[in-house]
Short mmCIF file of C-alpha atoms in Angstrom, two decimals:
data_model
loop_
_atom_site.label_atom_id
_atom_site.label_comp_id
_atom_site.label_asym_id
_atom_site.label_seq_id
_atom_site.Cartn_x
_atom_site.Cartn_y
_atom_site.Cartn_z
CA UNK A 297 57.55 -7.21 67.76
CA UNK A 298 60.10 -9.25 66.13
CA UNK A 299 58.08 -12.37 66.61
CA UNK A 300 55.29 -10.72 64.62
CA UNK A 301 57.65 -9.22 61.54
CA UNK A 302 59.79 -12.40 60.55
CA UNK A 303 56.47 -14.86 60.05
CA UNK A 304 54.60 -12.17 57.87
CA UNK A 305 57.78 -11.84 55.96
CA UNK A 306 57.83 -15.73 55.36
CA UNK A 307 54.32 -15.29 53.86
CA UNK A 308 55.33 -12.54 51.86
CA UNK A 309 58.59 -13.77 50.21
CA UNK A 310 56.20 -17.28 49.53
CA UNK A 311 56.82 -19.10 46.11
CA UNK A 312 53.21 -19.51 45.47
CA UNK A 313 52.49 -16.04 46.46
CA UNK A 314 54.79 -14.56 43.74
CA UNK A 315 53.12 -16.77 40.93
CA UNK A 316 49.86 -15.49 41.78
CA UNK A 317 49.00 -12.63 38.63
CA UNK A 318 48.09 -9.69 39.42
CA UNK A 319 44.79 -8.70 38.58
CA UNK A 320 44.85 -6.27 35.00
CA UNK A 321 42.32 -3.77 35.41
CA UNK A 322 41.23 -1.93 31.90
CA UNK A 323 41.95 1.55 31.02
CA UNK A 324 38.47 2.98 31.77
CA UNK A 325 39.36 5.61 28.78
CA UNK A 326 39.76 3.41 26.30
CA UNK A 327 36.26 2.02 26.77
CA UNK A 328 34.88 5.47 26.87
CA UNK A 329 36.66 6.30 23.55
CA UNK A 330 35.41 3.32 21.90
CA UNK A 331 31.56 4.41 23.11
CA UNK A 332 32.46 7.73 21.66
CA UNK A 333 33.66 6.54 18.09
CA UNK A 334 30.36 3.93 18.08
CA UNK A 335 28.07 7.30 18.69
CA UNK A 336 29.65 9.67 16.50
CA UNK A 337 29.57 6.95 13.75
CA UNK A 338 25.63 6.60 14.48
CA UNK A 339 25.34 10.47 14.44
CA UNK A 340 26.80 11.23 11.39
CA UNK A 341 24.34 8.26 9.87
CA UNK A 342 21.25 9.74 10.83
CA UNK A 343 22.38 12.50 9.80
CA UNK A 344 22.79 11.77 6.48
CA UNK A 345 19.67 9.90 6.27
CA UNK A 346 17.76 12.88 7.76
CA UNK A 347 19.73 15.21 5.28
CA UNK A 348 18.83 13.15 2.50
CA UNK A 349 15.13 12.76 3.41
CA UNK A 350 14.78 16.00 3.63
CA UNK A 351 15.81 16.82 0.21
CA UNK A 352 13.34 13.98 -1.02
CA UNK A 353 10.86 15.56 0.31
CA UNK A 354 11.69 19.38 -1.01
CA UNK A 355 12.19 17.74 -4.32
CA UNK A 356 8.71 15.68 -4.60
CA UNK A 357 7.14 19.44 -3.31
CA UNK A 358 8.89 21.34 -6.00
CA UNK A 359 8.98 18.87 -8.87
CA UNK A 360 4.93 18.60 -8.66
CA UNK A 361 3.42 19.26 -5.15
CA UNK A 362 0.43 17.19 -4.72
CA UNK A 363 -3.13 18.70 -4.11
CA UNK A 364 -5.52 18.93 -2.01
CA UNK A 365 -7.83 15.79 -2.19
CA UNK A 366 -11.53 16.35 -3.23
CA UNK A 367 -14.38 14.82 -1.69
CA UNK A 368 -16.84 15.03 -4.29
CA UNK A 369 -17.31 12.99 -7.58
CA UNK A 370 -20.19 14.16 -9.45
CA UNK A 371 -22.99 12.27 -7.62
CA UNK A 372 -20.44 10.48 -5.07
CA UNK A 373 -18.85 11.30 -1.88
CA UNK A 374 -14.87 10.20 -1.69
CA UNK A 375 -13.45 8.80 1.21
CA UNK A 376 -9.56 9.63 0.44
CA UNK A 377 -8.91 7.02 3.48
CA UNK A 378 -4.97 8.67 4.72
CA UNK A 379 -2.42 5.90 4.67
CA UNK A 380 -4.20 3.57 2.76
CA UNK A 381 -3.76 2.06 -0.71
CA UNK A 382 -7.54 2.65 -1.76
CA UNK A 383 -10.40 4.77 -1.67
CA UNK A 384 -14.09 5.17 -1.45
CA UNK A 385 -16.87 6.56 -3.30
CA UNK A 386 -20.53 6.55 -2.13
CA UNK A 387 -24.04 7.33 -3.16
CA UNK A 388 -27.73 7.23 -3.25
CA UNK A 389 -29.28 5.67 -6.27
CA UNK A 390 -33.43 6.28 -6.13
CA UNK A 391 -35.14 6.13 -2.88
CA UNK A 392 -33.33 2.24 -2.10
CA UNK A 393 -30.11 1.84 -3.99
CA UNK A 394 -26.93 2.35 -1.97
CA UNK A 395 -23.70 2.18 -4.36
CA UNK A 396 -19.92 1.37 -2.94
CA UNK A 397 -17.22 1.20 -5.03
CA UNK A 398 -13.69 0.27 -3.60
CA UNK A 399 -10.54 1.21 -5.96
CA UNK A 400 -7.31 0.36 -5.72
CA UNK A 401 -4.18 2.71 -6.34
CA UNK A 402 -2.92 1.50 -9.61
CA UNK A 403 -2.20 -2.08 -9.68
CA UNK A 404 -0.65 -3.00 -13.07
CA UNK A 405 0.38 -1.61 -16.79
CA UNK A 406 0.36 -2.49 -20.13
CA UNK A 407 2.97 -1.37 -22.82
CA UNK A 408 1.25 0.92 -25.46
CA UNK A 409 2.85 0.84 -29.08
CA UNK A 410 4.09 4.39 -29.40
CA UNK A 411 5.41 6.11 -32.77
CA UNK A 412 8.74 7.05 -31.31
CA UNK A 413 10.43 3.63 -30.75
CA UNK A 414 12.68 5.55 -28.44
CA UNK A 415 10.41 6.51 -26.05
CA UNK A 416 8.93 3.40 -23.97
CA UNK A 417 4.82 3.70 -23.38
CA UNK A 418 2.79 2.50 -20.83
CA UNK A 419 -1.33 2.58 -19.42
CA UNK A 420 -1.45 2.33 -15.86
CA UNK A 421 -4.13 0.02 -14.79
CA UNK A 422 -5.95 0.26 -11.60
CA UNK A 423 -8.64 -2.34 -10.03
CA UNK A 424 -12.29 -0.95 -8.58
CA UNK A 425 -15.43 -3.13 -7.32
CA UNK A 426 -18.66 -1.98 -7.15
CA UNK A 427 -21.24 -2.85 -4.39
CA UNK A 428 -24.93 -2.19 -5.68
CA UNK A 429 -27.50 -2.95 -2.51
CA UNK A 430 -31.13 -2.33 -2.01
CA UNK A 431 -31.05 -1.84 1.84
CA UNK A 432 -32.23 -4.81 4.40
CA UNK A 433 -30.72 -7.59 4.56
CA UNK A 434 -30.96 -8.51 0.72
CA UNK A 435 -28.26 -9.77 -1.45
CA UNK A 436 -25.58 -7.18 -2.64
CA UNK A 437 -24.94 -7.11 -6.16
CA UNK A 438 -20.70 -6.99 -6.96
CA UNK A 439 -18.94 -5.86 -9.83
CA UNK A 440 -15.32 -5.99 -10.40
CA UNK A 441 -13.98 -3.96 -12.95
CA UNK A 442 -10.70 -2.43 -14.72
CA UNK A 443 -10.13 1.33 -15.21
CA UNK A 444 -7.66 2.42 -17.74
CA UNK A 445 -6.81 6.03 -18.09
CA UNK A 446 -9.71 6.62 -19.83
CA UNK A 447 -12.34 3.62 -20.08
CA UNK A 448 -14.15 1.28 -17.75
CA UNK A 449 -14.10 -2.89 -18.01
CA UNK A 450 -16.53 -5.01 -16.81
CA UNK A 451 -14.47 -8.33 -15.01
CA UNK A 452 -16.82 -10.11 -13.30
CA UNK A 453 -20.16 -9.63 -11.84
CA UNK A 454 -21.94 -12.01 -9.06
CA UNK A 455 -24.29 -11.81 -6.16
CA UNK A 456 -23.13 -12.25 -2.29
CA UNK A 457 -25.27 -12.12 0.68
CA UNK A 458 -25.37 -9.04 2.78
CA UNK A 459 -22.52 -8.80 5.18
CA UNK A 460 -21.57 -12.39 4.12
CA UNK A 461 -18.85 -13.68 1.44
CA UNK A 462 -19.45 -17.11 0.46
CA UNK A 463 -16.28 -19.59 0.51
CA UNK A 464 -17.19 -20.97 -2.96
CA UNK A 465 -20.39 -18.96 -5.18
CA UNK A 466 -20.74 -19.83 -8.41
CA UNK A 467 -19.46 -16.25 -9.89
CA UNK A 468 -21.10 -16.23 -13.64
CA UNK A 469 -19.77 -16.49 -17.01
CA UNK A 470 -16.93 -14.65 -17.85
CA UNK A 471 -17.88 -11.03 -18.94
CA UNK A 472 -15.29 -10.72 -22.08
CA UNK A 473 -13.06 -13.29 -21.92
CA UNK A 474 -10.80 -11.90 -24.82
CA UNK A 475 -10.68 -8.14 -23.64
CA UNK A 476 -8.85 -9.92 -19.94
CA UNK A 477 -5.43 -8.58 -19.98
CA UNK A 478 -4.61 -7.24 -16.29
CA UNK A 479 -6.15 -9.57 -13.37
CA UNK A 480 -5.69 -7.84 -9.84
CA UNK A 481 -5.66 -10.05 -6.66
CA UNK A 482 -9.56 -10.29 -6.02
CA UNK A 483 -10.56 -11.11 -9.36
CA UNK A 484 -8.03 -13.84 -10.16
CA UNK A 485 -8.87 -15.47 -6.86
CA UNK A 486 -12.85 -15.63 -7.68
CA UNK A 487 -11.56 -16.88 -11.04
CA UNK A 488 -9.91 -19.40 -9.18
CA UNK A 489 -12.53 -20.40 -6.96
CA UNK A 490 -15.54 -20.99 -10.00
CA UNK A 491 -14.27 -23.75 -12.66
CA UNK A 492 -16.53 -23.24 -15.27
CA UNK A 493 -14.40 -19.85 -16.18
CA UNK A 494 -14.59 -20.72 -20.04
CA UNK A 495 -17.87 -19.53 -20.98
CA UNK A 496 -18.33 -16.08 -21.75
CA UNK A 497 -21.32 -13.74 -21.22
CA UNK A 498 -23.94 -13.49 -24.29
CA UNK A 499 -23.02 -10.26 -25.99
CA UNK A 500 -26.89 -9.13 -26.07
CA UNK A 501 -26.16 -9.21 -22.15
CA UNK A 502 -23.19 -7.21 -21.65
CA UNK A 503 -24.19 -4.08 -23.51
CA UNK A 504 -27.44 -3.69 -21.15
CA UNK A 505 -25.36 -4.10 -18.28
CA UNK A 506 -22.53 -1.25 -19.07
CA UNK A 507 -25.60 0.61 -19.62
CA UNK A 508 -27.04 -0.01 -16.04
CA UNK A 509 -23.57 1.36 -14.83
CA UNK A 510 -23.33 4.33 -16.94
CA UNK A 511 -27.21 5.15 -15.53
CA UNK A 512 -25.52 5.05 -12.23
CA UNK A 513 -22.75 7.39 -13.14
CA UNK A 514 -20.38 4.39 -13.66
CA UNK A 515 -18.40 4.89 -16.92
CA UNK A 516 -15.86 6.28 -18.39
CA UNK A 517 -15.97 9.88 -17.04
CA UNK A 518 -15.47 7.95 -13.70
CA UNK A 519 -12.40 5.92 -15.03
CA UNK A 520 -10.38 9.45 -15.87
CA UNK A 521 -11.42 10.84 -12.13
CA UNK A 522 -9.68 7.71 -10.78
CA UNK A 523 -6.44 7.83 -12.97
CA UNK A 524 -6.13 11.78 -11.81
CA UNK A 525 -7.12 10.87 -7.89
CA UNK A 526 -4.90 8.25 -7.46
CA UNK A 527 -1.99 9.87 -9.59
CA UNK A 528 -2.00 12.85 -6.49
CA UNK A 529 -2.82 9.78 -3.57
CA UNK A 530 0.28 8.57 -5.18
CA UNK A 531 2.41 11.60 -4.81
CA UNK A 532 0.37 12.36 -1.28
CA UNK A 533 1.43 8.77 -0.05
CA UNK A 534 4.95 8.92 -1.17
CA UNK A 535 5.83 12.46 0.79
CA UNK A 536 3.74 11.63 4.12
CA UNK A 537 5.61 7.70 4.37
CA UNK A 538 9.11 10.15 3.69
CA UNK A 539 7.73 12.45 6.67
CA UNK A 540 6.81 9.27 8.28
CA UNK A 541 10.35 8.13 8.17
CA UNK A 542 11.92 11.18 9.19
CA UNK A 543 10.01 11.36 12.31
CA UNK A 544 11.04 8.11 13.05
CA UNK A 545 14.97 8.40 12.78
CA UNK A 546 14.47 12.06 14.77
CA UNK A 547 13.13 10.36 17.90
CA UNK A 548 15.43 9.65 20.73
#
């Protein structure tokens, strides 16, 4: 047995043997306690942020709960459209005409000169077009105009083909060049796209025309529905993108 002992010693008691390091294996708690700290940090986050949504929400409820959205306008049918930033109103004009109109939530202000200078004023301003066809495949007559809280403004008015947007119509004089003070997306782009934006349209026309509208129960009564509507789809939208967001940070 001897033979067997004194060569494994030699191997053992080797120079190069003792320089090799031992291997340092981590303490498996300490990377368990790290893990720990990292999830109770991420708790206590969402926790806040669910805390804090909450009250948000109980707030916007109690401060001025929004209502229930109506889906009648006089003569028009509302689409409320959930989720999105605009709505739309229909109706049946004679036997032929089919109206659209497409508004915006509100898209711009202007400061209002108040009496108390300590008090800062503003009119919301929001954008809506109007879509006036006679069925078939005709040519769809478009309006794009402003509604302030309690008037309507005629922007622009051209002709498309049905289903069809051309890249470059010729859009018309301007309607009232000197009442333009809010431009929303749309209506500066067609302003863009016609170059001969410096005429204006003939007074003698523009009166007949706000006149075909208010036949068509587009007017001013219509501007005042909008500015109430979208004030609540404002409030509605705010409190359902809050619940939104709270859903969100609850999943697992």
């Amino acid at each position: 047995m001897a033979w067997l002992i004194r060569p494994l010693r030699r191997i053992l008691s080797s120079p190069c043997l003792r320089a090799v390091p031992l291997r340092q294996h981590p303490d498996p708690t300490s990377f368990f306690s790290s893990r720990s700290i990292s999830g109770m940090r991420n708790a206590a986050f969402q926790d806040k942020m669910l805390r804090l949504l909450r009250q948000e929400i109980q707030y916007e409820h109690e401060r001025s709960a929004p209502k229930q959205p109506i889906n009648r306008f006089n003569s028009f049918t509302v689409d409320d459209r959930p989720s999105e930033q605009w709505i739309k109103l229909k109706r049946k004009f004679g036997e032929k005409e089919d109206i659209t109109i497409d508004a915006t939530m509100f898209d711009g202000s202007v400061p209002v000169s108040s009496s108390d200078e300590t008090q800062d004023s503003e009119q919301l301003h929001m954008t809506f077009i109007v879509n006036i066809s006679k069925g078939g495949d005709g040519n769809i007559l478009e309006i794009v105009c402003s509604a302030w809280p309690d008037t309507i403004e005629i922007k622009k008015v051209y002709v498309r083909e049905h289903n069809r947007k051309p890249g470059y119509p010729y859009l018309g004089p301007e309607f009232d060049i000197y009442r333009s003070c809010v431009y929303w997306f749309v209506s500066y782009f067609l302003l863009c796209c016609y170059c001969g934006h410096d005429r204006e349209l003939d007074e003698e026309l523009q009166d007949p025309l706000y006149e075909f509208m208010e036949e068509r129960s587009i007017n001013d009564e219509l501007a005042i529905f909008l500015h109430e509507y979208m004030g609540n789809k404002y409030k509605t939208e705010f409190i359902r993108w809050l619940e939104t967001v709270k859903t969100c940070i609850e999943k697992k």
